[in-house]
């Protein structure tokens, strides 16, 4: 190889190296430019016919005869360098417009090398001596082929080289057919020439054989490629079909999203909303048009950002999905609670391209939860209040204790552990009869509430009383599931009641005794008194005026004293009889005892010229004899305690509720308010016997009678004006 040829190869290879690296572009252009200049100058020498002195400028060529210009590169080589260096300059610039001309020039240089190489292989002087390429050395040709191929490959993805390197079917076809088109004719040609030289056949046949073999081999390879293309086409169609099907899946998915009840929203990676389904429109009130292109921030109340921000942050950092509950602001301003599932949306290479949010409206659920919490709190408060006040225990259907509160433990003196699992028999005080307990169980096992008082025995043996309510709680099967017993300690009040009852019984007994005594005493006193009084009367009748004045006075006192004592004993007897010797209560008209009383008082009424008026009187239940005494005492007093005026007495009756108030009004002397209570006490009088006669028993008797009839008696009065004595009688007054 000539020195300049080798130098040009090095320059071109340097430029190619720069181009392949995509750096040092200017240096590459300079190198290619130098190669171009050297080759052009060499070619010029052939044209102008004399040497420019560049051929042996560096190295002296001793191998080439002088007649052939020693050291000068062949014209074909020079032309090839011009082509390849121009191509390199154009391609190094990287301008897309220059790619195709650059590749065409590189191809020209490649063909030059190929022609030279083919000539050598076929040993056909006609070929390798073809035009200027005649003198190209074999290694030079090979280097040009390599340089051309390398230059084309350095711009593999552009221009028409891209057609061959393409992944598409055309590229595949070209890559398979080009080697056949290049290599096959050379091999076939070489074999045919070799066969002819060996004398197997006439060289004239070469053309025919070449045509036949080329047709067959090309036909076969084209057929093979067609079959392969057909297969590829079938695959493509299958892919298309699958793609179409995938398109349907997309439509189905879209339909599912649109008809879902959950609000499904998708966002791009930067948080911009890209889709908004119908449920989201319904749930948040915004249309897809209003929301696509916006962010979710519009729906998030200001104070509720933090919770979900963490979840979203995690998703952005790579988590696949997350969940949170949050508040959302509806377009109308109202707030709703949502449960949101957030997921990353990944493409087929697993790269996150956005976020999807699937939200369910849980406002109702939240509200119910809150209500439930509120109810629970209320129940807890109630329970706390109950525990504060009452003794509470819960038992299972068999009566085994499953729960006791602190008060239960305190009053029973047992620890909770000692009580749980036991039944109430451990507190049994043996006070209640078997029937009592049977009735209790019969009530609660039927699902009815039992209420009553129970005496229990504490651990230390002392007794306590509890007012108990046992409430059975029924199961779905209609049988009691548990019993809740609420008790309150009534030990103290039971003790008080017991004491009171004992005292009352004692009092009743002694009252009875006293009444009995008063009755017997007054009854028995009557007899001797009657004798004293009778004798005194006789004494008065026989000896009055016959003895001295002193004796008359004594007799008078004796008679009067005996009479007074008789009246006293009679009144006392009446008084003591009220409780013990009363008649049967029966329905009577009050007018009847009034009439009897008036008859008894007829003399007095006449004497004093008293007027008695009366309202219509009611029918009541009562003891006629006692009511006569009552009326007689009150009317008698009304006349007795008269003033200057002629006595006027009025008996009135007014109904109030189911009771009658009967009043006896007079225009007598009246009573000071201080004595309103006192006058009803036995033997209490406001006047001396000289002023007004009497025993002081009348009003006390009236009080006993009214009380026996279940009523009250009282007085209203203005001194000097008159008094009103009133008493109540119940419509249905029964014996007390
Ligand atoms: P007695 O009439 O025997 O004195 P009572 O028990 O009937 O006893 O009355 C007690 C006292 O009440 C009377 O002494 C009298 O002072 C007073 N009193 C009773 N009725 C009247 C009346 N209608 N007007 C004024 N004072 C009365």
mmCIF file with all atom_site columns, N, CA, C and O in Angstrom, residues 405-451:
data_model
loop_
_atom_site.group_PDB
_atom_site.id
_atom_site.type_symbol
_atom_site.label_atom_id
_atom_site.label_alt_id
_atom_site.label_comp_id
_atom_site.label_asym_id
_atom_site.label_entity_id
_atom_site.label_seq_id
_atom_site.pdbx_PDB_ins_code
_atom_site.Cartn_x
_atom_site.Cartn_y
_atom_site.Cartn_z
_atom_site.occupancy
_atom_site.B_iso_or_equiv
_atom_site.pdbx_formal_charge
_atom_site.auth_seq_id
_atom_site.auth_comp_id
_atom_site.auth_asym_id
_atom_site.auth_atom_id
_atom_site.pdbx_PDB_model_num
ATOM 1   N N  . UNK A 1 405 ? -72.150 -4.567  91.676  1.00 0.00 ? 405 UNK A N  1
ATOM 2   C CA . UNK A 1 405 ? -71.436 -3.280  91.748  1.00 0.00 ? 405 UNK A CA 1
ATOM 3   C C  . UNK A 1 405 ? -70.853 -3.095  93.154  1.00 0.00 ? 405 UNK A C  1
ATOM 4   O O  . UNK A 1 405 ? -71.027 -3.943  94.039  1.00 0.00 ? 405 UNK A O  1
ATOM 5   N N  . UNK A 1 406 ? -70.113 -1.986  93.308  1.00 0.00 ? 406 UNK A N  1
ATOM 6   C CA . UNK A 1 406 ? -69.397 -1.770  94.568  1.00 0.00 ? 406 UNK A CA 1
ATOM 7   C C  . UNK A 1 406 ? -70.347 -1.723  95.765  1.00 0.00 ? 406 UNK A C  1
ATOM 8   O O  . UNK A 1 406 ? -70.035 -2.226  96.838  1.00 0.00 ? 406 UNK A O  1
ATOM 9   N N  . UNK A 1 407 ? -71.513 -1.110  95.546  1.00 0.00 ? 407 UNK A N  1
ATOM 10  C CA . UNK A 1 407 ? -72.457 -0.968  96.653  1.00 0.00 ? 407 UNK A CA 1
ATOM 11  C C  . UNK A 1 407 ? -72.939 -2.332  97.139  1.00 0.00 ? 407 UNK A C  1
ATOM 12  O O  . UNK A 1 407 ? -73.188 -2.535  98.324  1.00 0.00 ? 407 UNK A O  1
ATOM 13  N N  . UNK A 1 408 ? -73.105 -3.241  96.159  1.00 0.00 ? 408 UNK A N  1
ATOM 14  C CA . UNK A 1 408 ? -73.529 -4.587  96.526  1.00 0.00 ? 408 UNK A CA 1
ATOM 15  C C  . UNK A 1 408 ? -72.497 -5.218  97.461  1.00 0.00 ? 408 UNK A C  1
ATOM 16  O O  . UNK A 1 408 ? -72.833 -5.791  98.505  1.00 0.00 ? 408 UNK A O  1
ATOM 17  N N  . UNK A 1 409 ? -71.208 -5.081  97.045  1.00 0.00 ? 409 UNK A N  1
ATOM 18  C CA . UNK A 1 409 ? -70.134 -5.662  97.858  1.00 0.00 ? 409 UNK A CA 1
ATOM 19  C C  . UNK A 1 409 ? -70.108 -5.008  99.238  1.00 0.00 ? 409 UNK A C  1
ATOM 20  O O  . UNK A 1 409 ? -69.940 -5.683  100.249 1.00 0.00 ? 409 UNK A O  1
ATOM 21  N N  . UNK A 1 410 ? -70.300 -3.667  99.235  1.00 0.00 ? 410 UNK A N  1
ATOM 22  C CA . UNK A 1 410 ? -70.201 -2.944  100.500 1.00 0.00 ? 410 UNK A CA 1
ATOM 23  C C  . UNK A 1 410 ? -71.284 -3.397  101.472 1.00 0.00 ? 410 UNK A C  1
ATOM 24  O O  . UNK A 1 410 ? -70.994 -3.711  102.625 1.00 0.00 ? 410 UNK A O  1
ATOM 25  N N  . UNK A 1 411 ? -72.511 -3.487  100.998 1.00 0.00 ? 411 UNK A N  1
ATOM 26  C CA . UNK A 1 411 ? -73.596 -3.801  101.932 1.00 0.00 ? 411 UNK A CA 1
ATOM 27  C C  . UNK A 1 411 ? -73.578 -5.272  102.339 1.00 0.00 ? 411 UNK A C  1
ATOM 28  O O  . UNK A 1 411 ? -73.874 -5.617  103.484 1.00 0.00 ? 411 UNK A O  1
ATOM 29  N N  . UNK A 1 412 ? -73.168 -6.168  101.402 1.00 0.00 ? 412 UNK A N  1
ATOM 30  C CA . UNK A 1 412 ? -73.193 -7.594  101.739 1.00 0.00 ? 412 UNK A CA 1
ATOM 31  C C  . UNK A 1 412 ? -71.912 -8.013  102.467 1.00 0.00 ? 412 UNK A C  1
ATOM 32  O O  . UNK A 1 412 ? -71.835 -9.099  103.019 1.00 0.00 ? 412 UNK A O  1
ATOM 33  N N  . UNK A 1 413 ? -70.882 -7.143  102.387 1.00 0.00 ? 413 UNK A N  1
ATOM 34  C CA . UNK A 1 413 ? -69.578 -7.377  103.010 1.00 0.00 ? 413 UNK A CA 1
ATOM 35  C C  . UNK A 1 413 ? -68.803 -8.512  102.354 1.00 0.00 ? 413 UNK A C  1
ATOM 36  O O  . UNK A 1 413 ? -67.796 -8.966  102.893 1.00 0.00 ? 413 UNK A O  1
ATOM 37  N N  . UNK A 1 414 ? -69.276 -8.970  101.184 1.00 0.00 ? 414 UNK A N  1
ATOM 38  C CA . UNK A 1 414 ? -68.518 -9.989  100.456 1.00 0.00 ? 414 UNK A CA 1
ATOM 39  C C  . UNK A 1 414 ? -67.671 -9.315  99.389  1.00 0.00 ? 414 UNK A C  1
ATOM 40  O O  . UNK A 1 414 ? -68.065 -8.280  98.842  1.00 0.00 ? 414 UNK A O  1
ATOM 41  N N  . UNK A 1 415 ? -66.498 -9.918  99.069  1.00 0.00 ? 415 UNK A N  1
ATOM 42  C CA . UNK A 1 415 ? -65.689 -9.417  97.954  1.00 0.00 ? 415 UNK A CA 1
ATOM 43  C C  . UNK A 1 415 ? -66.357 -9.874  96.663  1.00 0.00 ? 415 UNK A C  1
ATOM 44  O O  . UNK A 1 415 ? -67.089 -10.874 96.656  1.00 0.00 ? 415 UNK A O  1
ATOM 45  N N  . UNK A 1 416 ? -66.083 -9.134  95.611  1.00 0.00 ? 416 UNK A N  1
ATOM 46  C CA . UNK A 1 416 ? -66.704 -9.447  94.315  1.00 0.00 ? 416 UNK A CA 1
ATOM 47  C C  . UNK A 1 416 ? -66.420 -10.912 93.922  1.00 0.00 ? 416 UNK A C  1
ATOM 48  O O  . UNK A 1 416 ? -67.305 -11.621 93.475  1.00 0.00 ? 416 UNK A O  1
ATOM 49  N N  . UNK A 1 417 ? -65.180 -11.344 94.141  1.00 0.00 ? 417 UNK A N  1
ATOM 50  C CA . UNK A 1 417 ? -64.805 -12.705 93.740  1.00 0.00 ? 417 UNK A CA 1
ATOM 51  C C  . UNK A 1 417 ? -65.617 -13.747 94.507  1.00 0.00 ? 417 UNK A C  1
ATOM 52  O O  . UNK A 1 417 ? -65.873 -14.839 94.010  1.00 0.00 ? 417 UNK A O  1
ATOM 53  N N  . UNK A 1 418 ? -65.989 -13.415 95.737  1.00 0.00 ? 418 UNK A N  1
ATOM 54  C CA . UNK A 1 418 ? -66.763 -14.370 96.533  1.00 0.00 ? 418 UNK A CA 1
ATOM 55  C C  . UNK A 1 418 ? -68.193 -14.473 96.022  1.00 0.00 ? 418 UNK A C  1
ATOM 56  O O  . UNK A 1 418 ? -68.857 -15.482 96.235  1.00 0.00 ? 418 UNK A O  1
ATOM 57  N N  . UNK A 1 419 ? -68.664 -13.428 95.362  1.00 0.00 ? 419 UNK A N  1
ATOM 58  C CA . UNK A 1 419 ? -70.062 -13.380 94.938  1.00 0.00 ? 419 UNK A CA 1
ATOM 59  C C  . UNK A 1 419 ? -70.280 -13.934 93.539  1.00 0.00 ? 419 UNK A C  1
ATOM 60  O O  . UNK A 1 419 ? -71.252 -14.658 93.291  1.00 0.00 ? 419 UNK A O  1
ATOM 61  N N  . UNK A 1 420 ? -69.350 -13.597 92.623  1.00 0.00 ? 420 UNK A N  1
ATOM 62  C CA . UNK A 1 420 ? -69.529 -14.016 91.227  1.00 0.00 ? 420 UNK A CA 1
ATOM 63  C C  . UNK A 1 420 ? -69.570 -15.539 91.160  1.00 0.00 ? 420 UNK A C  1
ATOM 64  O O  . UNK A 1 420 ? -68.731 -16.223 91.739  1.00 0.00 ? 420 UNK A O  1
ATOM 65  N N  . UNK A 1 421 ? -70.564 -16.055 90.462  1.00 0.00 ? 421 UNK A N  1
ATOM 66  C CA . UNK A 1 421 ? -70.700 -17.510 90.315  1.00 0.00 ? 421 UNK A CA 1
ATOM 67  C C  . UNK A 1 421 ? -71.602 -18.122 91.379  1.00 0.00 ? 421 UNK A C  1
ATOM 68  O O  . UNK A 1 421 ? -72.058 -19.255 91.230  1.00 0.00 ? 421 UNK A O  1
ATOM 69  N N  . UNK A 1 422 ? -71.854 -17.396 92.461  1.00 0.00 ? 422 UNK A N  1
ATOM 70  C CA . UNK A 1 422 ? -72.750 -17.902 93.515  1.00 0.00 ? 422 UNK A CA 1
ATOM 71  C C  . UNK A 1 422 ? -74.185 -17.481 93.210  1.00 0.00 ? 422 UNK A C  1
ATOM 72  O O  . UNK A 1 422 ? -74.417 -16.707 92.299  1.00 0.00 ? 422 UNK A O  1
ATOM 73  N N  . UNK A 1 423 ? -75.154 -17.973 93.992  1.00 0.00 ? 423 UNK A N  1
ATOM 74  C CA . UNK A 1 423 ? -76.496 -17.418 93.837  1.00 0.00 ? 423 UNK A CA 1
ATOM 75  C C  . UNK A 1 423 ? -76.898 -16.684 95.122  1.00 0.00 ? 423 UNK A C  1
ATOM 76  O O  . UNK A 1 423 ? -76.163 -16.695 96.120  1.00 0.00 ? 423 UNK A O  1
ATOM 77  N N  . UNK A 1 424 ? -78.086 -16.056 95.054  1.00 0.00 ? 424 UNK A N  1
ATOM 78  C CA . UNK A 1 424 ? -78.443 -15.161 96.146  1.00 0.00 ? 424 UNK A CA 1
ATOM 79  C C  . UNK A 1 424 ? -78.735 -15.897 97.458  1.00 0.00 ? 424 UNK A C  1
ATOM 80  O O  . UNK A 1 424 ? -78.945 -15.256 98.479  1.00 0.00 ? 424 UNK A O  1
ATOM 81  N N  . UNK A 1 425 ? -78.735 -17.232 97.396  1.00 0.00 ? 425 UNK A N  1
ATOM 82  C CA . UNK A 1 425 ? -79.018 -17.973 98.627  1.00 0.00 ? 425 UNK A CA 1
ATOM 83  C C  . UNK A 1 425 ? -77.969 -17.684 99.705  1.00 0.00 ? 425 UNK A C  1
ATOM 84  O O  . UNK A 1 425 ? -78.231 -17.783 100.886 1.00 0.00 ? 425 UNK A O  1
ATOM 85  N N  . UNK A 1 426 ? -76.749 -17.322 99.271  1.00 0.00 ? 426 UNK A N  1
ATOM 86  C CA . UNK A 1 426 ? -75.717 -17.036 100.272 1.00 0.00 ? 426 UNK A CA 1
ATOM 87  C C  . UNK A 1 426 ? -76.067 -15.805 101.116 1.00 0.00 ? 426 UNK A C  1
ATOM 88  O O  . UNK A 1 426 ? -75.457 -15.557 102.145 1.00 0.00 ? 426 UNK A O  1
ATOM 89  N N  . UNK A 1 427 ? -77.067 -15.032 100.662 1.00 0.00 ? 427 UNK A N  1
ATOM 90  C CA . UNK A 1 427 ? -77.478 -13.846 101.427 1.00 0.00 ? 427 UNK A CA 1
ATOM 91  C C  . UNK A 1 427 ? -78.790 -14.094 102.169 1.00 0.00 ? 427 UNK A C  1
ATOM 92  O O  . UNK A 1 427 ? -79.335 -13.211 102.826 1.00 0.00 ? 427 UNK A O  1
ATOM 93  N N  . UNK A 1 428 ? -79.289 -15.326 102.056 1.00 0.00 ? 428 UNK A N  1
ATOM 94  C CA . UNK A 1 428 ? -80.597 -15.643 102.623 1.00 0.00 ? 428 UNK A CA 1
ATOM 95  C C  . UNK A 1 428 ? -80.610 -15.450 104.140 1.00 0.00 ? 428 UNK A C  1
ATOM 96  O O  . UNK A 1 428 ? -79.743 -15.939 104.858 1.00 0.00 ? 428 UNK A O  1
ATOM 97  N N  . UNK A 1 429 ? -81.643 -14.729 104.607 1.00 0.00 ? 429 UNK A N  1
ATOM 98  C CA . UNK A 1 429 ? -81.707 -14.453 106.047 1.00 0.00 ? 429 UNK A CA 1
ATOM 99  C C  . UNK A 1 429 ? -82.717 -15.361 106.736 1.00 0.00 ? 429 UNK A C  1
ATOM 100 O O  . UNK A 1 429 ? -82.995 -15.186 107.914 1.00 0.00 ? 429 UNK A O  1
ATOM 101 N N  . UNK A 1 430 ? -83.292 -16.301 105.980 1.00 0.00 ? 430 UNK A N  1
ATOM 102 C CA . UNK A 1 430 ? -84.296 -17.230 106.506 1.00 0.00 ? 430 UNK A CA 1
ATOM 103 C C  . UNK A 1 430 ? -85.502 -16.493 107.081 1.00 0.00 ? 430 UNK A C  1
ATOM 104 O O  . UNK A 1 430 ? -86.210 -17.003 107.934 1.00 0.00 ? 430 UNK A O  1
ATOM 105 N N  . UNK A 1 431 ? -85.721 -15.274 106.600 1.00 0.00 ? 431 UNK A N  1
ATOM 106 C CA . UNK A 1 431 ? -86.818 -14.456 107.108 1.00 0.00 ? 431 UNK A CA 1
ATOM 107 C C  . UNK A 1 431 ? -88.078 -14.697 106.291 1.00 0.00 ? 431 UNK A C  1
ATOM 108 O O  . UNK A 1 431 ? -89.182 -14.762 106.823 1.00 0.00 ? 431 UNK A O  1
ATOM 109 N N  . UNK A 1 432 ? -87.869 -14.862 104.972 1.00 0.00 ? 432 UNK A N  1
ATOM 110 C CA . UNK A 1 432 ? -89.029 -14.961 104.085 1.00 0.00 ? 432 UNK A CA 1
ATOM 111 C C  . UNK A 1 432 ? -89.476 -16.412 103.944 1.00 0.00 ? 432 UNK A C  1
ATOM 112 O O  . UNK A 1 432 ? -88.650 -17.322 103.966 1.00 0.00 ? 432 UNK A O  1
ATOM 113 N N  . UNK A 1 433 ? -90.762 -16.579 103.741 1.00 0.00 ? 433 UNK A N  1
ATOM 114 C CA . UNK A 1 433 ? -91.307 -17.932 103.618 1.00 0.00 ? 433 UNK A CA 1
ATOM 115 C C  . UNK A 1 433 ? -90.928 -18.524 102.265 1.00 0.00 ? 433 UNK A C  1
ATOM 116 O O  . UNK A 1 433 ? -90.528 -17.803 101.356 1.00 0.00 ? 433 UNK A O  1
ATOM 117 N N  . UNK A 1 434 ? -91.080 -19.829 102.154 1.00 0.00 ? 434 UNK A N  1
ATOM 118 C CA . UNK A 1 434 ? -90.796 -20.509 100.884 1.00 0.00 ? 434 UNK A CA 1
ATOM 119 C C  . UNK A 1 434 ? -91.721 -19.961 99.809  1.00 0.00 ? 434 UNK A C  1
ATOM 120 O O  . UNK A 1 434 ? -91.329 -19.801 98.652  1.00 0.00 ? 434 UNK A O  1
ATOM 121 N N  . UNK A 1 435 ? -92.978 -19.687 100.178 1.00 0.00 ? 435 UNK A N  1
ATOM 122 C CA . UNK A 1 435 ? -93.961 -19.179 99.212  1.00 0.00 ? 435 UNK A CA 1
ATOM 123 C C  . UNK A 1 435 ? -93.537 -17.831 98.647  1.00 0.00 ? 435 UNK A C  1
ATOM 124 O O  . UNK A 1 435 ? -93.714 -17.561 97.466  1.00 0.00 ? 435 UNK A O  1
ATOM 125 N N  . UNK A 1 436 ? -92.959 -17.018 99.538  1.00 0.00 ? 436 UNK A N  1
ATOM 126 C CA . UNK A 1 436 ? -92.505 -15.694 99.115  1.00 0.00 ? 436 UNK A CA 1
ATOM 127 C C  . UNK A 1 436 ? -91.474 -15.839 97.992  1.00 0.00 ? 436 UNK A C  1
ATOM 128 O O  . UNK A 1 436 ? -91.559 -15.207 96.948  1.00 0.00 ? 436 UNK A O  1
ATOM 129 N N  . UNK A 1 437 ? -90.502 -16.752 98.220  1.00 0.00 ? 437 UNK A N  1
ATOM 130 C CA . UNK A 1 437 ? -89.442 -16.936 97.232  1.00 0.00 ? 437 UNK A CA 1
ATOM 131 C C  . UNK A 1 437 ? -89.996 -17.583 95.956  1.00 0.00 ? 437 UNK A C  1
ATOM 132 O O  . UNK A 1 437 ? -89.590 -17.241 94.859  1.00 0.00 ? 437 UNK A O  1
ATOM 133 N N  . UNK A 1 438 ? -90.927 -18.501 96.133  1.00 0.00 ? 438 UNK A N  1
ATOM 134 C CA . UNK A 1 438 ? -91.540 -19.165 94.966  1.00 0.00 ? 438 UNK A CA 1
ATOM 135 C C  . UNK A 1 438 ? -92.263 -18.140 94.093  1.00 0.00 ? 438 UNK A C  1
ATOM 136 O O  . UNK A 1 438 ? -92.136 -18.150 92.872  1.00 0.00 ? 438 UNK A O  1
ATOM 137 N N  . UNK A 1 439 ? -92.975 -17.244 94.749  1.00 0.00 ? 439 UNK A N  1
ATOM 138 C CA . UNK A 1 439 ? -93.744 -16.224 94.016  1.00 0.00 ? 439 UNK A CA 1
ATOM 139 C C  . UNK A 1 439 ? -92.782 -15.309 93.246  1.00 0.00 ? 439 UNK A C  1
ATOM 140 O O  . UNK A 1 439 ? -93.010 -14.960 92.094  1.00 0.00 ? 439 UNK A O  1
ATOM 141 N N  . UNK A 1 440 ? -91.660 -14.979 93.919  1.00 0.00 ? 440 UNK A N  1
ATOM 142 C CA . UNK A 1 440 ? -90.650 -14.123 93.270  1.00 0.00 ? 440 UNK A CA 1
ATOM 143 C C  . UNK A 1 440 ? -90.150 -14.788 91.985  1.00 0.00 ? 440 UNK A C  1
ATOM 144 O O  . UNK A 1 440 ? -90.166 -14.203 90.904  1.00 0.00 ? 440 UNK A O  1
ATOM 145 N N  . UNK A 1 441 ? -89.736 -16.051 92.087  1.00 0.00 ? 441 UNK A N  1
ATOM 146 C CA . UNK A 1 441 ? -89.193 -16.749 90.925  1.00 0.00 ? 441 UNK A CA 1
ATOM 147 C C  . UNK A 1 441 ? -90.240 -16.949 89.838  1.00 0.00 ? 441 UNK A C  1
ATOM 148 O O  . UNK A 1 441 ? -89.933 -16.822 88.651  1.00 0.00 ? 441 UNK A O  1
ATOM 149 N N  . UNK A 1 442 ? -91.461 -17.256 90.276  1.00 0.00 ? 442 UNK A N  1
ATOM 150 C CA . UNK A 1 442 ? -92.532 -17.471 89.293  1.00 0.00 ? 442 UNK A CA 1
ATOM 151 C C  . UNK A 1 442 ? -92.744 -16.190 88.487  1.00 0.00 ? 442 UNK A C  1
ATOM 152 O O  . UNK A 1 442 ? -92.918 -16.226 87.267  1.00 0.00 ? 442 UNK A O  1
ATOM 153 N N  . UNK A 1 443 ? -92.663 -15.031 89.164  1.00 0.00 ? 443 UNK A N  1
ATOM 154 C CA . UNK A 1 443 ? -92.868 -13.751 88.468  1.00 0.00 ? 443 UNK A CA 1
ATOM 155 C C  . UNK A 1 443 ? -91.780 -13.502 87.446  1.00 0.00 ? 443 UNK A C  1
ATOM 156 O O  . UNK A 1 443 ? -92.052 -13.248 86.274  1.00 0.00 ? 443 UNK A O  1
ATOM 157 N N  . UNK A 1 444 ? -90.523 -13.604 87.871  1.00 0.00 ? 444 UNK A N  1
ATOM 158 C CA . UNK A 1 444 ? -89.447 -13.199 86.954  1.00 0.00 ? 444 UNK A CA 1
ATOM 159 C C  . UNK A 1 444 ? -89.220 -14.225 85.850  1.00 0.00 ? 444 UNK A C  1
ATOM 160 O O  . UNK A 1 444 ? -88.871 -13.854 84.743  1.00 0.00 ? 444 UNK A O  1
ATOM 161 N N  . UNK A 1 445 ? -89.464 -15.511 86.122  1.00 0.00 ? 445 UNK A N  1
ATOM 162 C CA . UNK A 1 445 ? -89.260 -16.482 85.030  1.00 0.00 ? 445 UNK A CA 1
ATOM 163 C C  . UNK A 1 445 ? -90.330 -16.320 83.954  1.00 0.00 ? 445 UNK A C  1
ATOM 164 O O  . UNK A 1 445 ? -90.132 -16.705 82.817  1.00 0.00 ? 445 UNK A O  1
ATOM 165 N N  . UNK A 1 446 ? -91.460 -15.716 84.322  1.00 0.00 ? 446 UNK A N  1
ATOM 166 C CA . UNK A 1 446 ? -92.484 -15.427 83.309  1.00 0.00 ? 446 UNK A CA 1
ATOM 167 C C  . UNK A 1 446 ? -92.178 -14.153 82.543  1.00 0.00 ? 446 UNK A C  1
ATOM 168 O O  . UNK A 1 446 ? -92.940 -13.736 81.680  1.00 0.00 ? 446 UNK A O  1
ATOM 169 N N  . UNK A 1 447 ? -91.066 -13.505 82.890  1.00 0.00 ? 447 UNK A N  1
ATOM 170 C CA . UNK A 1 447 ? -90.688 -12.275 82.187  1.00 0.00 ? 447 UNK A CA 1
ATOM 171 C C  . UNK A 1 447 ? -91.310 -11.037 82.796  1.00 0.00 ? 447 UNK A C  1
ATOM 172 O O  . UNK A 1 447 ? -91.278 -9.973  82.188  1.00 0.00 ? 447 UNK A O  1
ATOM 173 N N  . UNK A 1 448 ? -91.890 -11.178 83.989  1.00 0.00 ? 448 UNK A N  1
ATOM 174 C CA . UNK A 1 448 ? -92.508 -9.998  84.614  1.00 0.00 ? 448 UNK A CA 1
ATOM 175 C C  . UNK A 1 448 ? -91.566 -9.402  85.653  1.00 0.00 ? 448 UNK A C  1
ATOM 176 O O  . UNK A 1 448 ? -90.733 -10.109 86.230  1.00 0.00 ? 448 UNK A O  1
ATOM 177 N N  . UNK A 1 449 ? -91.734 -8.116  85.869  1.00 0.00 ? 449 UNK A N  1
ATOM 178 C CA . UNK A 1 449 ? -90.877 -7.425  86.840  1.00 0.00 ? 449 UNK A CA 1
ATOM 179 C C  . UNK A 1 449 ? -91.380 -7.720  88.250  1.00 0.00 ? 449 UNK A C  1
ATOM 180 O O  . UNK A 1 449 ? -92.591 -7.699  88.491  1.00 0.00 ? 449 UNK A O  1
ATOM 181 N N  . UNK A 1 450 ? -90.469 -8.030  89.148  1.00 0.00 ? 450 UNK A N  1
ATOM 182 C CA . UNK A 1 450 ? -90.851 -8.275  90.540  1.00 0.00 ? 450 UNK A CA 1
ATOM 183 C C  . UNK A 1 450 ? -90.394 -7.097  91.382  1.00 0.00 ? 450 UNK A C  1
ATOM 184 O O  . UNK A 1 450 ? -89.294 -6.577  91.218  1.00 0.00 ? 450 UNK A O  1
ATOM 185 N N  . UNK A 1 451 ? -91.265 -6.677  92.266  1.00 0.00 ? 451 UNK A N  1
ATOM 186 C CA . UNK A 1 451 ? -90.882 -5.583  93.146  1.00 0.00 ? 451 UNK A CA 1
ATOM 187 C C  . UNK A 1 451 ? -91.257 -5.938  94.579  1.00 0.00 ? 451 UNK A C  1
ATOM 188 O O  . UNK A 1 451 ? -92.357 -6.423  94.828  1.00 0.00 ? 451 UNK A O  1
#
